[in-house]
């Protein structure tokens, strides 16, 4: 960590600061320039409060030169993490297609979609049981019944299942769930992250609406620091000024995260774009830049003409997409 | 609610959609133009899933013409909500200064600051016991011990206290806390909001880093829909591309929220700017545009020369600021 | 165009507004609901000032139901525009690789790079002669001499050339330039756009740092409305809160623009990411989602070890990338 | 300037880089830490291309420790700049109210508004003659005729006038204009800025939609570096994800700019909020945090009931606002 002191800092102030830093078990290297002094802090700087340090009167700026995440850091763990659920592997060259409806609505629905996506090549079944909704008056999901139906679909198809958790209080219900999803709104629900760090199950962690990639990695670190190193990162669009798409899919997250961390990276083009007509293009783009998996919404309802344009693909569209994605993966090998 | 249908929608598709909407107990008024048809939906549209409706193939766009929040809505509750804690009132013309340290660090510290801010005119004492931190390795606060010390400071000074909650699991510890704060990162932790809706205590709800004012009001609605109508809204800066300040303080939130809701609005210039040198200016600006209260960080440590420039004001700076704010409030009466 | 009137609008106010709208040669269809009235405006609404209309006291909101761009609109011009320069075609299924150095620095440099990128399969040579720089003290390019050297490189290699214009005052210098680039900072320099609309040469128009896709299309419309319909759109990253990459590449712009307009879309991953290590991944992703071309920075300087990590690729890296991109294009055909 | 080198940089690479930097007449101080080396660059670093340096393979990050703006920098010019037009002063404790219609529409209109705002205490008359519009089909202003009418209004009232320029080609028309405005979309039209640097007239420079405060200062530097040091900075709202207001007014720009520069700072609450009902609150807030002037839209049209809610204030509303602002300025003295 590097701290640049302001022009005009007195020697006494500088000594105060150095003394304070040394009390934190840091070595301090001083480099005095014409206009500024630079302090190089060596040691375990992950506990140093950068914001406090930056805000001191005499400090011009502070810069980390090593990343504050450790267990998620590729520097200390060069090999890719591979997540295994049932017969499916994700990460380290293994690619998984995660598909299913936005919400679990009924036994018929989830079994039908599960069969359809399995036939079309999906590896993992998704479906929302607990639904985070902006409005308290909107449908909040089938909750425990939704999870029960997902587990039925898993028994029927053999597909591993993934679904979202919203509070530690419902953790018991997730026993037969294969991957627990933490939604964008809970990416910095640190209490939830820490509890999920104590269990032995993969966690799919979605990037928050306006969180940086470093903050995403720090949230992964919250899980990993408690002992659970099975974390999958998921980019699902960030909030920008552009309103044509629901969010702005930040695909550069894929190569950036692959440089910074050994954890696998999944892309969710359905939530990112909010429009099914954009999903196939962005899914192919995700595969082309090296994503370890793609999570898309697929609905059934072949009879419901109304739903054709929703965020969800039909099973037929998913089937075609799946084939194109395999070709794209071949192309960039 | 208004739904505009795309050019080329067939009469059959239109009938399907109208049938589906009527099943939700809505009246549907059709207005056919040269290029488009417009459906006017009348009835309780707060349960209609706007995103689903928008995403239908035949729907060009959907627009709410009434706000989706009800209990927080000034239209249905024209008089300002006034929050009362101890002898302090906030809202409806009553203004409160909330001051105290970022974190509770020790008994000496919190008692000293509490006495200092009381002497300088503070109405409510703030202090963090549970601290949400980006890094799992950073100091997370004194937790239950921190709350105990805050309660001590309250006994000593008579000032009501406010502190942040991070999980429903620690709710019991907040019995003697006067106002419970929900931090920006938990603004859409809907499970937490609903639990806080079941207690009888004011909730200060901070706007999330990248949340709209409407989303803030919907989160207030989560609390209110469970029975607790004592909600204080707090703007504390939003995330933008500008990096000179920690966040961008969106002061227009004050007049906008006063138009939309009867709930009081508090500004936190300390977290918004991250620099103590900017706090007094922005606090005065907040008072000038009608804020119902201001929450600022004040530290003690008269001996620690290093801390002078931190995000926190000294008690002396707070004293001067308090006097200026009273003058500004007079000026805009 | 649809205008929703506020609850409480008096009949007299409504009549005033309708009268005013009819004066603009619009037909006005009124649809009165329980709480609101909706006015449907039919006719040439492209001249209606939406912001003025929205800001009227009695107007709740205004919504366009037809896009405000006409000549760029795919609805009125369904076939893809194909741009032809020399033997190169771009758009309508034709894909072009545009490559070259950030700045033209010397005759040796530009000739060397031009030969290298031609050998590696580039279709068009890029190179900056006039450089927009944030600082007045930074290198502003070789200007007219830079253009002269580019023209030399064109003669040597036969590659068409593209370079940026910054003011109408230098338009004469661009006679031998094949495609004129308008940079992100000038996307809404309307005077420049209109002048470029009067010449007969393709214009590559870069999206501004914080401009919406609709604003980009409206700027294309500025050029086209003057008679020049050879416009190429270019996404080069938008400004967000994320700082790891220089900008955030919004790849969903490719399928969105292809839906809205017949104009070709090019992606510039070099400026978007600012890091050469991210360029190949994002270039492949661009090809996978249907971009009509890619513009990348390539430098020479095989001897300069320092430059290896710059935003620019080496000719060897470009060669490999070019081959991968052809495979990706095959895969998504 | 500080450059942090990556772990793993070889001594040879480091020597290459140091050699390259020394060729730019910089002194290089090397400080080797356990994991990283830090280079301190001393000398005139304003010409160093930070982006190029940052993008080198061996460079972890680069940080300026001195601001890249010089003539605008308060460090080198501690006294406030005071702008004088006619009898009006702005900056250095002098406050100016700038008021007038969005566009000049007719002689009657501009004379009427000019008289009204003068009577209500305005110091300077604003009015658009050249109007930058997103759409080529929208009203672009009365252009040279608009300027002629403004000059008439100046003769009638004695108020100095300010109006926007869009291209150097119309510079001759601005001879009798007192302050030339550069709009947000032209903030980085460097050719225009440089030409305005060669004249002897105050320039009001608006912050671009998504530009940082440092970029605003660098654009001021473009003007000043050519010899014209009469620059007024104007904050008019930045683009964020919030859609309730047209833009997000960043009022912290006022104290931040006052710390960084000696140039005066004006706030435009009309364009920032887009709603007249929010203008008085935000204008008072601007005065409370130290703005040197406020620019608001005022229209006449007492007979036109429709216009009452537009972005513009009525002369009566402006009169009341003006009085409140004087009181706020007293309060924060």
GROMACS .gro file of C-alpha atoms in nm, chain A residues 13 16-17 20 46-47 49-52 55-58 68-71 131-140 143 166-169 185-186 188-192 194-195 198 209-212 214-215 218-219 221-222 225 239 246 274-276 303 305-311, chain B residues 13 16-17 20 46-47 49-52 55-58 68-71 131-140 143 166-169 185-186 188-191 194-195 198 209-212 214-215 218-219 221-222 225 239 246 274-276 303-311:
model
  134
   13UNK     CA    1   0.274   1.515   1.135
   16UNK     CA    2   0.275   1.083   1.395
   17UNK     CA    3   0.140   0.902   1.095
   20UNK     CA    4   0.039   0.507   1.392
   46UNK     CA    5  -0.561  -0.603   0.422
   47UNK     CA    6  -0.670  -0.477   0.764
   49UNK     CA    7  -0.884   0.106   0.659
   50UNK     CA    8  -0.812   0.274   0.326
   51UNK     CA    9  -1.097   0.520   0.358
   52UNK     CA   10  -0.983   0.639   0.698
   55UNK     CA   11  -0.939   1.100   0.463
   56UNK     CA   12  -0.657   1.220   0.688
   57UNK     CA   13  -0.576   1.587   0.640
   58UNK     CA   14  -0.215   1.526   0.545
   68UNK     CA   15  -0.736  -0.696  -0.078
   69UNK     CA   16  -0.879  -1.039  -0.162
   70UNK     CA   17  -0.669  -1.340  -0.079
   71UNK     CA   18  -0.851  -1.669  -0.104
  131UNK     CA   19  -3.838  -1.401  -0.541
  132UNK     CA   20  -3.693  -1.065  -0.439
  133UNK     CA   21  -3.940  -0.804  -0.566
  134UNK     CA   22  -3.914  -0.426  -0.557
  135UNK     CA   23  -4.277  -0.407  -0.449
  136UNK     CA   24  -4.416  -0.572  -0.134
  137UNK     CA   25  -4.741  -0.622  -0.326
  138UNK     CA   26  -4.588  -0.828  -0.609
  139UNK     CA   27  -4.579  -1.210  -0.620
  140UNK     CA   28  -4.296  -1.326  -0.392
  143UNK     CA   29  -4.130  -2.022  -0.127
  166UNK     CA   30  -3.298  -1.445   0.063
  167UNK     CA   31  -3.236  -1.492   0.435
  168UNK     CA   32  -3.039  -1.718   0.664
  169UNK     CA   33  -3.366  -1.807   0.828
  185UNK     CA   34  -2.954  -0.716  -0.409
  186UNK     CA   35  -2.792  -0.935  -0.143
  188UNK     CA   36  -2.335  -0.718   0.023
  189UNK     CA   37  -2.563  -0.884   0.279
  190UNK     CA   38  -2.257  -0.979   0.476
  191UNK     CA   39  -2.442  -1.172   0.743
  192UNK     CA   40  -2.593  -1.400   0.477
  194UNK     CA   41  -2.086  -1.545   0.624
  195UNK     CA   42  -2.351  -1.806   0.702
  198UNK     CA   43  -2.013  -2.224   0.686
  209UNK     CA   44  -2.645  -0.359  -0.959
  210UNK     CA   45  -2.373  -0.102  -0.905
  211UNK     CA   46  -2.088  -0.300  -0.757
  212UNK     CA   47  -1.735  -0.309  -0.887
  214UNK     CA   48  -1.338  -0.586  -0.675
  215UNK     CA   49  -1.640  -0.559  -0.447
  218UNK     CA   50  -1.456  -0.914  -0.165
  219UNK     CA   51  -1.804  -1.061  -0.122
  221UNK     CA   52  -1.401  -1.355   0.006
  222UNK     CA   53  -1.666  -1.323   0.280
  225UNK     CA   54  -1.308  -1.674   0.463
  239UNK     CA   55  -2.709  -0.016  -1.379
  246UNK     CA   56  -3.288  -0.338  -1.854
  274UNK     CA   57  -3.456  -0.807  -2.016
  275UNK     CA   58  -3.547  -0.896  -2.375
  276UNK     CA   59  -3.548  -1.245  -2.518
  303UNK     CA   60  -4.995  -2.251  -2.614
  305UNK     CA   61  -4.901  -1.670  -2.762
  306UNK     CA   62  -4.864  -1.381  -2.523
  307UNK     CA   63  -4.546  -1.501  -2.364
  308UNK     CA   64  -4.341  -1.542  -2.680
  309UNK     CA   65  -4.153  -1.220  -2.647
  310UNK     CA   66  -4.082  -1.225  -2.278
  311UNK     CA   67  -3.737  -1.229  -2.131
  346UNK     CA   68  -5.320  -1.123  -3.001
  349UNK     CA   69  -5.559  -1.264  -2.578
  350UNK     CA   70  -5.385  -0.987  -2.388
  353UNK     CA   71  -5.538  -1.203  -1.958
  379UNK     CA   72  -5.002  -0.244  -0.804
  380UNK     CA   73  -4.995  -0.622  -0.844
  382UNK     CA   74  -4.584  -0.727  -1.308
  383UNK     CA   75  -4.466  -0.437  -1.524
  384UNK     CA   76  -4.153  -0.612  -1.638
  385UNK     CA   77  -4.343  -0.917  -1.758
  388UNK     CA   78  -4.147  -0.792  -2.223
  389UNK     CA   79  -4.437  -0.939  -2.417
  390UNK     CA   80  -4.372  -0.954  -2.791
  391UNK     CA   81  -4.670  -0.736  -2.883
  401UNK     CA   82  -4.684   0.188  -0.704
  402UNK     CA   83  -4.635   0.300  -0.343
  403UNK     CA   84  -4.946   0.359  -0.136
  404UNK     CA   85  -4.880   0.399   0.233
  464UNK     CA   86  -2.036  -0.211   1.078
  465UNK     CA   87  -2.092  -0.337   0.724
  466UNK     CA   88  -1.748  -0.357   0.566
  467UNK     CA   89  -1.654  -0.444   0.209
  468UNK     CA   90  -1.374  -0.664   0.340
  469UNK     CA   91  -1.425  -0.959   0.576
  470UNK     CA   92  -1.086  -0.875   0.726
  471UNK     CA   93  -1.177  -0.519   0.831
  472UNK     CA   94  -1.302  -0.417   1.176
  473UNK     CA   95  -1.671  -0.511   1.198
  476UNK     CA   96  -2.137  -0.542   1.803
  499UNK     CA   97  -2.747  -0.584   0.973
  500UNK     CA   98  -2.958  -0.894   1.032
  501UNK     CA   99  -3.289  -0.990   1.188
  502UNK     CA  100  -3.095  -1.227   1.410
  518UNK     CA  101  -2.636  -0.208   0.124
  519UNK     CA  102  -2.947  -0.351   0.293
  521UNK     CA  103  -3.339  -0.409  -0.065
  522UNK     CA  104  -3.289  -0.679   0.199
  523UNK     CA  105  -3.662  -0.739   0.190
  524UNK     CA  106  -3.664  -1.000   0.466
  527UNK     CA  107  -4.046  -0.692   0.663
  528UNK     CA  108  -3.927  -0.789   1.011
  531UNK     CA  109  -4.348  -0.568   1.265
  542UNK     CA  110  -2.582   0.313  -0.374
  543UNK     CA  111  -2.757   0.290  -0.708
  544UNK     CA  112  -3.124   0.291  -0.620
  545UNK     CA  113  -3.383   0.525  -0.759
  547UNK     CA  114  -3.897   0.520  -0.635
  548UNK     CA  115  -3.713   0.207  -0.522
  551UNK     CA  116  -4.095   0.091  -0.236
  552UNK     CA  117  -3.854  -0.027   0.034
  554UNK     CA  118  -4.346   0.051   0.165
  555UNK     CA  119  -4.210  -0.293   0.263
  558UNK     CA  120  -4.702  -0.266   0.467
  572UNK     CA  121  -2.256   0.599  -0.707
  579UNK     CA  122  -1.675   0.924  -0.237
  607UNK     CA  123  -1.617   1.131   0.241
  608UNK     CA  124  -1.430   1.451   0.322
  609UNK     CA  125  -1.484   1.663   0.631
  636UNK     CA  126  -0.506   1.492   2.099
  637UNK     CA  127  -0.483   1.305   1.773
  638UNK     CA  128  -0.356   1.552   1.516
  639UNK     CA  129  -0.384   1.286   1.250
  640UNK     CA  130  -0.758   1.264   1.256
  641UNK     CA  131  -0.834   1.627   1.192
  642UNK     CA  132  -0.904   1.586   0.827
  643UNK     CA  133  -1.106   1.269   0.841
  644UNK     CA  134  -1.464   1.243   0.725
   0.00000   0.00000   0.00000
